[in-house]
Structures are given as structure tokens and as C-alpha cells.
Amino acid sequence: MAAEASRQPALKRVLGPKLLILFVIGDILGTGIYATTGKVAGKVGGALWLPFAIGFVVALLTAASYVELVGKYPKAAGAALYTQKAFKVPFLTFIVAFMVMCSGLSSASAAARAFSGDYFHEFTDAIPPTLIAVVFLVALACLALRGVSESVKTNVVLTVVELSGLLIILGIGAWAVLNGDGEPSRLGDFEASGSGYALMTSVLGATALGFFAFVGFEDSVNMAEETRDPVRTFPRAIFTGVAVTGTVYVLVALVSSLLVDHRTLENSSGPLLEVVKAGGVDFPPKLFALIALFAVTNSALINIMMASRLCYGLANERILPRVMGKVLKHRRTPLSGIVFVTLLAIGLVCTGEIEGLGDTTAFLLLCVFAVVNIAVLVLRKDRVEHAHFRTPTVLPVLGAITAVVLASPLAERSADVYIRAGVLVAIGIGLWAVNKAVLRARRED
């Protein structure tokens, strides 16, 4: 088996610094800012920019841990690899890997819900939203089955489109400020009233949901074996990607609150469309709605690709049932993985809305981030021969603490988020148990 593995060709190193930065930015941008801005506003009020600013800082803390670990272990396995090296508990490693996979599913489901909401209704409201969301996921599954080349090419185009949409929002905001439009007083308004504790939990809840907009940078470490000089390239790529998207998000939040009342934003599943309509600029709402549909499509496509390939990898490692590693013969794409994750995503869109699905994504990844931040501290005792980036110890400590706090009930997360996440993890544990039983039975035979 080892000799066979050694004959396998290495992945081709094609990503340089610029391409990797674009990959990170494209992975982060998408559904979070296009769809959940209004729900964040509903939790915190006019001070919409604050949760995104805090989420930006929290993302940088965990990004620093990922940069150290990918520089230390430049392998395409991400959080699962770091967990296994730090704790050497296979079951914990599986749980972390499966939570990462499930975060992709809930993210794709949130994107499907966003696709079927107000952005789509700008064209027609004659089709039930749930039906639109299901058809949307099936269409993306068909694209993913067709091949990775087609999927990646589509991703590049959609990344450019979704970034242009956010730049349009910033342009509208700049025009409004120059013309004296908007209500600057909204920027300091908080929805919560009463004690300081109520205000704190309101901000934490908004930050936890807003953190959904920052997820994605952690996927880039899976490209380590396809990146030229990853030890040198990843620090700049990840930090630049998070910094660019974080800055854009905070500015978009400021513009949104400046031009639109938080109650209007909260009641819309297409909050940035409300900004376009209120901006005083003659920009066609239908054109922006089309841009937004492309943006959420990109998020869903990336996550279905990631989740299906993680499922395929777990099956090949005999962690999930072998049948889940089946490949479509002529297209050489992970057939069982794509079908499995698409069915789970369809189940999610039938049981949740944008806010709950986005919060489920954030919760699952915050749990993973807490483990990764602890892992980087545990692995300090593991020395490697090459030089690599080393984050100041205080950053992973703060990263672990903030991740745990934002994942806790202090963030005013609804019970259905914990139930949904628990059911997903329970499905994974069930598959793991079935696979263990099958392998044990085969050994006994």
C-alpha cells in the first residue's frame, strides 16, 4: 500500500501569490454579505458595522493560526490534519472533518434560500421559494458532476461578478455621502435596550451571525499542495484576503445602515437590493438582483464542491462507508459524495431559513476554529526542519476564547441552530459507526 501511494503523482503546483489571494477573496465573498446583512441589522440595529468589524478581528485571529499551521504542515488536509497531529484522537479528527463538511452544506443551503428570496422575486414571485431553492441545488449538483474544470471556470467568472456588486454598493454609498443623503445618526443606534448585558448579548448574537460572511478562508489551506512555495505564499495570501474582504464588508455595512432603516433591511432577504433602491442612483434593480444571484450561486457551488470532495476523501480513508467514495466513471467526479451532500442540503433548505442556516454554518466553523486555535498551541512542541510563520501566542489564545464565546448561548443563538447542527453531526457519527461495524465484520470473516 505504501509503495502504491508513493507511485501516485504529486499535485501540480500552479497557484502563485496573486492567484492564491484571488482564490481566498473569492472563497470568502458571497452569500454572507449579500443575504445576512439584514438579519444582522435586525439583531443589533443601525450600528450594523460593529458586528462586521468585530467579526473581522475574530477572523484575523484564527487566520493567524491557520497561517502558522499551513506553513508548518503544507498539506492539503486543513483542520482535520491539524487536529490529528495535535490530539491524535481519530474520532475527534473525524468529528472536526465532518463538521467542516456540514458547514459547507449549511452554507450552500443558506445560499439556496438567498437565491430563492427577494433577489429572485425581482424577476418573478410565481414560483414557491422552496421549490426554487431545491431546483437550484440540483442544478449545481449537475454542474459539479460534470467536472471540476467546468466548476472552477464558472467560479472565476462568478467571483468577478460578486465583487463588482459590492463595489457598486460602495459607489452608491459614496454618491449618497457627496450629495448629503442618508442618516448618519443611524450608525450609532442599537436595537437592544435595557441593561449592558442585553446590549452585549445582542452584539454577540449579531457578530456570530455576521461571522458567516467571513468563512471561506479556511478552505484555502486545502490548496497547499497546489501552491508554489506555500510556506512563503500563504501568510500574505490569507492575511490580504481577509483584510480586503473585511474592509469591504465594514464599508458595505456602513453604507447599508446609512441609506436604509434597519427594520427595512431585517425584513428583506435581499438587503443590498434595498440599498440600491434607496441610493438615489439610477441603477437598474433587476441588474443588481442578477449580480446578487450570481454571487450566492458562487458560494453554493464552492461549498458543494468542497463538501463532496471531503466526503470522497473520508470514504477513501475508510472513515465513511466505501460506497460514498464512488466516482462517476466518464467524468471522474465524486458521484456518491455529490449526491449525498446535495440530498442533505435539500433537507436543510426544507427546514430552515437564511438566518438559521447561516448561523448553523457559523456555529459549526466556530467550533472547528476553537479546536484549530488550541491545536496551534499544542503543536508548538512539534518542531519542523524548515522556517515558517509563527503567530504571537496571544493571538490563538484570543482566537480560541472568542470562538468559544461566539459559539456559546451568550450569542443569543436560537435553539434550532443547535438542533440542526446536532442532527448533522449525529448523521456523521451514524455513518462512522456503520462503517466501523462493516470493517470489523470483514476482519472477522
GROMACS .gro file of C-alpha atoms in nm:
model
  445
    1MET     CA    1   0.000   0.000   0.000
    2ALA     CA    2   0.282   0.241   0.085
    3ALA     CA    3   0.461   0.157  -0.240
    4GLU     CA    4   0.142   0.216  -0.434
    5ALA     CA    5   0.092   0.553  -0.263
    6SER     CA    6   0.448   0.652  -0.340
    7ARG     CA    7   0.384   0.597  -0.712
    8GLN     CA    8   0.099   0.845  -0.712
    9PRO     CA    9   0.196   1.172  -0.889
   10ALA     CA   10   0.217   1.485  -0.677
   11LEU     CA   11  -0.040   1.756  -0.726
   12LYS     CA   12   0.069   2.022  -0.972
   13ARG     CA   13   0.184   2.346  -0.807
   14VAL     CA   14   0.010   2.609  -1.019
   15LEU     CA   15  -0.100   2.875  -0.768
   16GLY     CA   16   0.127   3.174  -0.716
   17PRO     CA   17   0.074   3.463  -0.470
   18LYS     CA   18  -0.170   3.662  -0.687
   19LEU     CA   19  -0.387   3.366  -0.782
   20LEU     CA   20  -0.399   3.246  -0.422
   21ILE     CA   21  -0.505   3.590  -0.299
   22LEU     CA   22  -0.787   3.593  -0.557
   23PHE     CA   23  -0.886   3.241  -0.450
   24VAL     CA   24  -0.907   3.346  -0.083
   25ILE     CA   25  -1.108   3.659  -0.164
   26GLY     CA   26  -1.342   3.463  -0.391
   27ASP     CA   27  -1.390   3.196  -0.125
   28ILE     CA   28  -1.489   3.449   0.142
   29LEU     CA   29  -1.712   3.677  -0.065
   30GLY     CA   30  -2.068   3.571  -0.134
   31THR     CA   31  -2.386   3.477   0.046
   32GLY     CA   32  -2.291   3.613   0.389
   33ILE     CA   33  -2.280   3.979   0.294
   34TYR     CA   34  -2.545   3.960   0.021
   35ALA     CA   35  -2.806   3.778   0.228
   36THR     CA   36  -2.747   3.809   0.603
   37THR     CA   37  -2.676   4.182   0.632
   38GLY     CA   38  -3.042   4.248   0.704
   39LYS     CA   39  -3.067   3.974   0.967
   40VAL     CA   40  -2.758   4.114   1.141
   41ALA     CA   41  -2.922   4.457   1.137
   42GLY     CA   42  -3.231   4.305   1.298
   43LYS     CA   43  -3.020   4.186   1.591
   44VAL     CA   44  -2.809   4.498   1.650
   45GLY     CA   45  -2.993   4.789   1.486
   46GLY     CA   46  -2.835   5.077   1.297
   47ALA     CA   47  -2.485   5.005   1.434
   48LEU     CA   48  -2.466   4.736   1.168
   49TRP     CA   49  -2.098   4.799   1.102
   50LEU     CA   50  -1.992   4.694   1.455
   51PRO     CA   51  -2.060   4.315   1.429
   52PHE     CA   52  -1.876   4.304   1.097
   53ALA     CA   53  -1.581   4.494   1.245
   54ILE     CA   54  -1.566   4.251   1.540
   55GLY     CA   55  -1.605   3.954   1.304
   56PHE     CA   56  -1.315   4.092   1.101
   57VAL     CA   57  -1.091   4.088   1.409
   58VAL     CA   58  -1.203   3.737   1.511
   59ALA     CA   59  -1.137   3.611   1.158
   60LEU     CA   60  -0.785   3.759   1.164
   61LEU     CA   61  -0.710   3.583   1.495
   62THR     CA   62  -0.800   3.242   1.357
   63ALA     CA   63  -0.643   3.320   1.019
   64ALA     CA   64  -0.311   3.370   1.201
   65SER     CA   65  -0.338   3.018   1.342
   66TYR     CA   66  -0.416   2.870   1.001
   67VAL     CA   67  -0.118   3.057   0.851
   68GLU     CA   68   0.119   2.909   1.111
   69LEU     CA   69  -0.018   2.558   1.067
   70VAL     CA   70  -0.024   2.555   0.687
   71GLY     CA   71   0.333   2.687   0.686
   72LYS     CA   72   0.435   2.418   0.931
   73TYR     CA   73   0.243   2.136   0.759
   74PRO     CA   74   0.189   2.237   0.393
   75LYS     CA   75  -0.051   1.952   0.318
   76ALA     CA   76  -0.400   1.954   0.166
   77ALA     CA   77  -0.597   1.837   0.468
   78GLY     CA   78  -0.669   2.151   0.672
   79ALA     CA   79  -0.832   2.137   1.014
   80ALA     CA   80  -0.853   1.756   1.019
   81LEU     CA   81  -0.476   1.724   0.972
   82TYR     CA   82  -0.401   1.977   1.247
   83THR     CA   83  -0.645   1.810   1.486
   84GLN     CA   84  -0.495   1.467   1.430
   85LYS     CA   85  -0.137   1.589   1.473
   86ALA     CA   86  -0.222   1.781   1.791
   87PHE     CA   87  -0.452   1.537   1.974
   88LYS     CA   88  -0.405   1.201   1.797
   89VAL     CA   89  -0.769   1.105   1.859
   90PRO     CA   90  -0.913   0.967   1.532
   91PHE     CA   91  -1.275   1.013   1.641
   92LEU     CA   92  -1.216   1.383   1.723
   93THR     CA   93  -1.041   1.422   1.387
   94PHE     CA   94  -1.344   1.270   1.213
   95ILE     CA   95  -1.586   1.499   1.400
   96VAL     CA   96  -1.384   1.806   1.300
   97ALA     CA   97  -1.369   1.692   0.936
   98PHE     CA   98  -1.741   1.614   0.928
   99MET     CA   99  -1.828   1.950   1.089
  100VAL     CA  100  -1.628   2.125   0.818
  101MET     CA  101  -1.822   1.928   0.558
  102CYS     CA  102  -2.154   2.009   0.722
  103SER     CA  103  -2.065   2.378   0.741
  104GLY     CA  104  -2.034   2.367   0.362
  105LEU     CA  105  -2.378   2.209   0.335
  106SER     CA  106  -2.549   2.464   0.559
  107SER     CA  107  -2.369   2.743   0.374
  108ALA     CA  108  -2.487   2.609   0.037
  109SER     CA  109  -2.839   2.579   0.180
  110ALA     CA  110  -2.832   2.939   0.302
  111ALA     CA  111  -2.719   3.042  -0.046
  112ALA     CA  112  -3.009   2.847  -0.198
  113ARG     CA  113  -3.252   3.026   0.032
  114ALA     CA  114  -3.098   3.362  -0.057
  115PHE     CA  115  -3.124   3.274  -0.428
  116SER     CA  116  -3.496   3.199  -0.394
  117GLY     CA  117  -3.574   3.517  -0.196
  118ASP     CA  118  -3.612   3.884  -0.286
  119TYR     CA  119  -3.331   3.881  -0.543
  120PHE     CA  120  -3.517   3.618  -0.749
  121HIS     CA  121  -3.853   3.783  -0.678
  122GLU     CA  122  -3.728   4.093  -0.858
  123PHE     CA  123  -3.800   3.890  -1.172
  124THR     CA  124  -4.096   3.675  -1.066
  125ASP     CA  125  -4.273   3.563  -0.750
  126ALA     CA  126  -4.489   3.299  -0.917
  127ILE     CA  127  -4.270   3.005  -0.808
  128PRO     CA  128  -4.260   2.884  -0.445
  129PRO     CA  129  -3.924   2.978  -0.284
  130THR     CA  130  -3.857   2.627  -0.150
  131LEU     CA  131  -3.905   2.476  -0.497
  132ILE     CA  132  -3.663   2.735  -0.643
  133ALA     CA  133  -3.406   2.651  -0.374
  134VAL     CA  134  -3.432   2.276  -0.439
  135VAL     CA  135  -3.403   2.314  -0.818
  136PHE     CA  136  -3.108   2.550  -0.762
  137LEU     CA  137  -2.921   2.287  -0.558
  138VAL     CA  138  -2.994   2.011  -0.808
  139ALA     CA  139  -2.864   2.230  -1.092
  140LEU     CA  140  -2.541   2.297  -0.904
  141ALA     CA  141  -2.503   1.927  -0.830
  142CYS     CA  142  -2.530   1.856  -1.204
  143LEU     CA  143  -2.260   2.116  -1.274
  144ALA     CA  144  -2.037   1.964  -1.005
  145LEU     CA  145  -2.094   1.617  -1.154
  146ARG     CA  146  -1.995   1.741  -1.498
  147GLY     CA  147  -1.640   1.816  -1.388
  148VAL     CA  148  -1.405   2.024  -1.175
  149SER     CA  149  -1.275   2.216  -1.477
  150GLU     CA  150  -1.621   2.349  -1.561
  151SER     CA  151  -1.689   2.425  -1.194
  152VAL     CA  152  -1.363   2.616  -1.143
  153LYS     CA  153  -1.409   2.819  -1.463
  154THR     CA  154  -1.761   2.909  -1.351
  155ASN     CA  155  -1.623   3.005  -1.008
  156VAL     CA  156  -1.373   3.252  -1.158
  157VAL     CA  157  -1.645   3.432  -1.355
  158LEU     CA  158  -1.885   3.443  -1.060
  159THR     CA  159  -1.613   3.578  -0.827
  160VAL     CA  160  -1.558   3.877  -1.055
  161VAL     CA  161  -1.934   3.937  -1.074
  162GLU     CA  162  -1.994   3.921  -0.697
  163LEU     CA  163  -1.705   4.159  -0.625
  164SER     CA  164  -1.842   4.405  -0.880
  165GLY     CA  165  -2.176   4.401  -0.697
  166LEU     CA  166  -2.015   4.508  -0.370
  167LEU     CA  167  -1.816   4.779  -0.547
  168ILE     CA  168  -2.146   4.909  -0.690
  169ILE     CA  169  -2.285   4.933  -0.335
  170LEU     CA  170  -1.976   5.128  -0.224
  171GLY     CA  171  -2.008   5.357  -0.526
  172ILE     CA  172  -2.373   5.424  -0.442
  173GLY     CA  173  -2.273   5.500  -0.084
  174ALA     CA  174  -2.002   5.743  -0.193
  175TRP     CA  175  -2.251   5.920  -0.420
  176ALA     CA  176  -2.505   5.947  -0.137
  177VAL     CA  177  -2.248   6.094   0.103
  178LEU     CA  178  -2.132   6.351  -0.154
  179ASN     CA  179  -2.493   6.457  -0.207
  180GLY     CA  180  -2.572   6.477   0.164
  181ASP     CA  181  -2.815   6.184   0.160
  182GLY     CA  182  -2.855   5.921   0.429
  183GLU     CA  183  -2.891   5.931   0.806
  184PRO     CA  184  -2.553   5.930   0.984
  185SER     CA  185  -2.732   5.918   1.321
  186ARG     CA  186  -2.837   5.557   1.248
  187LEU     CA  187  -2.476   5.440   1.269
  188GLY     CA  188  -2.479   5.467   1.649
  189ASP     CA  189  -2.825   5.325   1.711
  190PHE     CA  190  -2.855   4.990   1.889
  191GLU     CA  191  -3.167   4.774   1.878
  192ALA     CA  192  -3.112   4.632   2.227
  193SER     CA  193  -3.241   4.828   2.522
  194GLY     CA  194  -3.210   4.785   2.896
  195SER     CA  195  -2.903   4.654   3.073
  196GLY     CA  196  -2.548   4.639   2.945
  197TYR     CA  197  -2.579   4.259   2.944
  198ALA     CA  198  -2.867   4.281   2.694
  199LEU     CA  199  -2.659   4.504   2.470
  200MET     CA  200  -2.360   4.268   2.497
  201THR     CA  201  -2.560   3.958   2.404
  202SER     CA  202  -2.726   4.147   2.119
  203VAL     CA  203  -2.388   4.246   1.975
  204LEU     CA  204  -2.252   3.893   2.027
  205GLY     CA  205  -2.554   3.742   1.851
  206ALA     CA  206  -2.515   3.981   1.560
  207THR     CA  207  -2.141   3.912   1.542
  208ALA     CA  208  -2.194   3.535   1.548
  209LEU     CA  209  -2.437   3.560   1.256
  210GLY     CA  210  -2.225   3.818   1.073
  211PHE     CA  211  -1.924   3.588   1.108
  212PHE     CA  212  -2.090   3.372   0.842
  213ALA     CA  213  -1.974   3.635   0.592
  214PHE     CA  214  -1.607   3.572   0.681
  215VAL     CA  215  -1.597   3.195   0.648
  216GLY     CA  216  -1.412   3.054   0.350
  217PHE     CA  217  -1.051   3.149   0.414
  218GLU     CA  218  -1.005   2.818   0.598
  219ASP     CA  219  -1.077   2.630   0.273
  220SER     CA  220  -0.772   2.782   0.107
  221VAL     CA  221  -0.530   2.572   0.316
  222ASN     CA  222  -0.654   2.268   0.123
  223MET     CA  223  -0.472   2.415  -0.179
  224ALA     CA  224  -0.134   2.392  -0.002
  225GLU     CA  225  -0.004   2.112  -0.224
  226GLU     CA  226  -0.104   2.303  -0.538
  227THR     CA  227   0.063   2.630  -0.433
  228ARG     CA  228   0.414   2.733  -0.526
  229ASP     CA  229   0.627   2.786  -0.214
  230PRO     CA  230   0.328   2.762   0.027
  231VAL     CA  231   0.537   2.846   0.335
  232ARG     CA  232   0.607   3.193   0.194
  233THR     CA  233   0.291   3.242  -0.010
  234PHE     CA  234   0.014   3.161   0.239
  235PRO     CA  235   0.081   3.430   0.503
  236ARG     CA  236   0.042   3.713   0.253
  237ALA     CA  237  -0.248   3.548   0.070
  238ILE     CA  238  -0.464   3.472   0.374
  239PHE     CA  239  -0.398   3.797   0.558
  240THR     CA  240  -0.452   4.002   0.242
  241GLY     CA  241  -0.769   3.813   0.154
  242VAL     CA  242  -0.922   3.854   0.499
  243ALA     CA  243  -0.816   4.221   0.516
  244VAL     CA  244  -0.964   4.307   0.176
  245THR     CA  245  -1.295   4.131   0.238
  246GLY     CA  246  -1.319   4.260   0.595
  247THR     CA  247  -1.268   4.619   0.482
  248VAL     CA  248  -1.526   4.582   0.204
  249TYR     CA  249  -1.776   4.425   0.446
  250VAL     CA  250  -1.745   4.702   0.705
  251LEU     CA  251  -1.784   4.968   0.435
  252VAL     CA  252  -2.088   4.790   0.286
  253ALA     CA  253  -2.242   4.768   0.634
  254LEU     CA  254  -2.185   5.140   0.688
  255VAL     CA  255  -2.347   5.225   0.353
  256SER     CA  256  -2.642   4.991   0.419
  257SER     CA  257  -2.717   5.146   0.758
  258LEU     CA  258  -2.660   5.498   0.629
  259LEU     CA  259  -2.917   5.464   0.349
  260VAL     CA  260  -3.175   5.214   0.479
  261ASP     CA  261  -3.350   5.177   0.815
  262HIS     CA  262  -3.250   4.857   0.993
  263ARG     CA  263  -3.613   4.737   1.009
  264THR     CA  264  -3.638   4.750   0.629
  265LEU     CA  265  -3.311   4.561   0.599
  266GLU     CA  266  -3.424   4.300   0.851
  267ASN     CA  267  -3.743   4.222   0.661
  268SER     CA  268  -3.566   4.168   0.329
  269SER     CA  269  -3.393   3.851   0.208
  270GLY     CA  270  -3.215   4.075  -0.045
  271PRO     CA  271  -3.095   4.361   0.180
  272LEU     CA  272  -2.840   4.506  -0.062
  273LEU     CA  273  -3.116   4.543  -0.320
  274GLU     CA  274  -3.286   4.780  -0.073
  275VAL     CA  275  -2.963   4.983  -0.063
  276VAL     CA  276  -2.959   5.012  -0.443
  277LYS     CA  277  -3.321   5.131  -0.446
  278ALA     CA  278  -3.259   5.387  -0.172
  279GLY     CA  279  -2.926   5.518  -0.307
  280GLY     CA  280  -3.057   5.793  -0.531
  281VAL     CA  281  -2.865   5.648  -0.827
  282ASP     CA  282  -3.040   5.535  -1.143
  283PHE     CA  283  -2.903   5.181  -1.128
  284PRO     CA  284  -3.142   4.909  -1.254
  285PRO     CA  285  -3.257   4.699  -0.956
  286LYS     CA  286  -3.302   4.396  -1.181
  287LEU     CA  287  -2.938   4.415  -1.291
  288PHE     CA  288  -2.818   4.426  -0.930
  289ALA     CA  289  -3.053   4.139  -0.841
  290LEU     CA  290  -2.894   3.938  -1.122
  291ILE     CA  291  -2.546   4.016  -0.986
  292ALA     CA  292  -2.658   3.904  -0.639
  293LEU     CA  293  -2.796   3.578  -0.781
  294PHE     CA  294  -2.457   3.511  -0.938
  295ALA     CA  295  -2.287   3.587  -0.606
  296VAL     CA  296  -2.490   3.342  -0.399
  297THR     CA  297  -2.456   3.083  -0.676
  298ASN     CA  298  -2.079   3.106  -0.644
  299SER     CA  299  -2.093   3.045  -0.268
  300ALA     CA  300  -2.317   2.742  -0.308
  301LEU     CA  301  -2.105   2.594  -0.587
  302ILE     CA  302  -1.780   2.627  -0.391
  303ASN     CA  303  -1.932   2.465  -0.085
  304ILE     CA  304  -2.090   2.173  -0.272
  305MET     CA  305  -1.754   2.106  -0.438
  306MET     CA  306  -1.570   2.124  -0.103
  307ALA     CA  307  -1.820   1.908   0.089
  308SER     CA  308  -1.847   1.640  -0.180
  309ARG     CA  309  -1.470   1.603  -0.207
  310LEU     CA  310  -1.429   1.587   0.169
  311CYS     CA  311  -1.691   1.312   0.174
  312TYR     CA  312  -1.500   1.132  -0.104
  313GLY     CA  313  -1.172   1.166   0.088
  314LEU     CA  314  -1.321   1.032   0.412
  315ALA     CA  315  -1.461   0.731   0.223
  316ASN     CA  316  -1.123   0.659   0.062
  317GLU     CA  317  -0.961   0.668   0.404
  318ARG     CA  318  -1.217   0.406   0.518
  319ILE     CA  319  -1.362   0.653   0.770
  320LEU     CA  320  -1.701   0.666   0.594
  321PRO     CA  321  -1.857   0.371   0.407
  322ARG     CA  322  -1.661   0.286   0.093
  323VAL     CA  323  -1.968   0.332  -0.129
  324MET     CA  324  -1.952   0.706  -0.057
  325GLY     CA  325  -1.623   0.722  -0.248
  326LYS     CA  326  -1.777   0.607  -0.578
  327VAL     CA  327  -1.664   0.811  -0.879
  328LEU     CA  328  -1.867   0.888  -1.192
  329LYS     CA  329  -1.684   0.677  -1.450
  330HIS     CA  330  -1.662   0.906  -1.752
  331ARG     CA  331  -1.648   1.244  -1.576
  332ARG     CA  332  -1.424   1.125  -1.286
  333THR     CA  333  -1.617   1.329  -1.031
  334PRO     CA  334  -1.722   1.208  -0.681
  335LEU     CA  335  -2.069   1.077  -0.768
  336SER     CA  336  -2.175   0.944  -0.427
  337GLY     CA  337  -2.030   1.244  -0.245
  338ILE     CA  338  -2.215   1.495  -0.463
  339VAL     CA  339  -2.545   1.304  -0.436
  340PHE     CA  340  -2.509   1.265  -0.058
  341VAL     CA  341  -2.426   1.628   0.018
  342THR     CA  342  -2.694   1.754  -0.222
  343LEU     CA  343  -2.961   1.543  -0.051
  344LEU     CA  344  -2.854   1.676   0.289
  345ALA     CA  345  -2.856   2.032   0.155
  346ILE     CA  346  -3.208   1.983   0.018
  347GLY     CA  347  -3.316   1.859   0.360
  348LEU     CA  348  -3.169   2.172   0.517
  349VAL     CA  349  -3.342   2.419   0.282
  350CYS     CA  350  -3.672   2.247   0.356
  351THR     CA  351  -3.629   2.301   0.731
  352GLY     CA  352  -3.455   2.636   0.767
  353GLU     CA  353  -3.437   2.998   0.651
  354ILE     CA  354  -3.138   3.220   0.569
  355GLU     CA  355  -3.073   3.335   0.926
  356GLY     CA  356  -3.088   2.988   1.082
  357LEU     CA  357  -2.883   2.822   0.808
  358GLY     CA  358  -2.621   3.098   0.810
  359ASP     CA  359  -2.597   3.080   1.188
  360THR     CA  360  -2.560   2.700   1.168
  361THR     CA  361  -2.265   2.746   0.932
  362ALA     CA  362  -2.103   2.999   1.164
  363PHE     CA  363  -2.162   2.779   1.472
  364LEU     CA  364  -2.007   2.469   1.316
  365LEU     CA  365  -1.700   2.658   1.198
  366LEU     CA  366  -1.658   2.846   1.525
  367CYS     CA  367  -1.637   2.506   1.697
  368VAL     CA  368  -1.374   2.397   1.443
  369PHE     CA  369  -1.185   2.726   1.483
  370ALA     CA  370  -1.172   2.680   1.860
  371VAL     CA  371  -1.005   2.339   1.807
  372VAL     CA  372  -0.762   2.480   1.549
  373ASN     CA  373  -0.658   2.767   1.776
  374ILE     CA  374  -0.589   2.522   2.059
  375ALA     CA  375  -0.410   2.286   1.818
  376VAL     CA  376  -0.160   2.553   1.715
  377LEU     CA  377  -0.059   2.593   2.081
  378VAL     CA  378  -0.034   2.218   2.141
  379LEU     CA  379   0.179   2.173   1.828
  380ARG     CA  380   0.436   2.430   1.939
  381LYS     CA  381   0.628   2.135   2.086
  382ASP     CA  382   0.642   1.970   1.742
  383ARG     CA  383   0.944   2.117   1.566
  384VAL     CA  384   0.987   2.104   1.188
  385GLU     CA  385   1.307   2.149   0.991
  386HIS     CA  386   1.201   2.442   0.773
  387ALA     CA  387   1.135   2.801   0.882
  388HIS     CA  388   0.771   2.912   0.887
  389PHE     CA  389   0.542   3.188   1.009
  390ARG     CA  390   0.484   3.183   1.386
  391THR     CA  391   0.193   3.379   1.523
  392PRO     CA  392   0.229   3.556   1.860
  393THR     CA  393   0.094   3.322   2.130
  394VAL     CA  394  -0.168   3.571   2.245
  395LEU     CA  395  -0.349   3.555   1.908
  396PRO     CA  396  -0.451   3.184   1.913
  397VAL     CA  397  -0.540   3.222   2.281
  398LEU     CA  398  -0.774   3.510   2.197
  399GLY     CA  399  -0.890   3.324   1.887
  400ALA     CA  400  -0.993   3.019   2.092
  401ILE     CA  401  -1.169   3.231   2.355
  402THR     CA  402  -1.363   3.442   2.103
  403ALA     CA  403  -1.463   3.134   1.901
  404VAL     CA  404  -1.597   2.960   2.213
  405VAL     CA  405  -1.785   3.273   2.326
  406LEU     CA  406  -1.944   3.326   1.984
  407ALA     CA  407  -2.041   2.957   1.968
  408SER     CA  408  -2.196   2.967   2.316
  409PRO     CA  409  -2.555   3.056   2.419
  410LEU     CA  410  -2.424   3.405   2.508
  411ALA     CA  411  -2.462   3.484   2.139
  412GLU     CA  412  -2.844   3.452   2.166
  413ARG     CA  413  -2.849   3.175   1.907
  414SER     CA  414  -3.188   3.011   1.859
  415ALA     CA  415  -3.232   2.650   1.970
  416ASP     CA  416  -3.299   2.527   1.617
  417VAL     CA  417  -2.938   2.609   1.520
  418TYR     CA  418  -2.802   2.374   1.788
  419ILE     CA  419  -3.059   2.108   1.695
  420ARG     CA  420  -2.976   2.133   1.325
  421ALA     CA  421  -2.602   2.113   1.388
  422GLY     CA  422  -2.654   1.822   1.630
  423VAL     CA  423  -2.859   1.626   1.376
  424LEU     CA  424  -2.592   1.676   1.109
  425VAL     CA  425  -2.315   1.557   1.340
  426ALA     CA  426  -2.532   1.265   1.453
  427ILE     CA  427  -2.572   1.157   1.088
  428GLY     CA  428  -2.194   1.159   1.057
  429ILE     CA  429  -2.146   0.958   1.375
  430GLY     CA  430  -2.405   0.708   1.249
  431LEU     CA  431  -2.220   0.663   0.920
  432TRP     CA  432  -1.891   0.630   1.107
  433ALA     CA  433  -2.039   0.362   1.335
  434VAL     CA  434  -2.185   0.168   1.040
  435ASN     CA  435  -1.851   0.179   0.862
  436LYS     CA  436  -1.667   0.057   1.175
  437ALA     CA  437  -1.912  -0.232   1.209
  438VAL     CA  438  -1.870  -0.332   0.842
  439LEU     CA  439  -1.490  -0.321   0.865
  440ARG     CA  440  -1.496  -0.526   1.186
  441ALA     CA  441  -1.723  -0.785   1.026
  442ARG     CA  442  -1.491  -0.815   0.726
  443ARG     CA  443  -1.190  -0.869   0.950
  444GLU     CA  444  -1.370  -1.141   1.141
  445ASP     CA  445  -1.460  -1.317   0.813
   0.00000   0.00000   0.00000
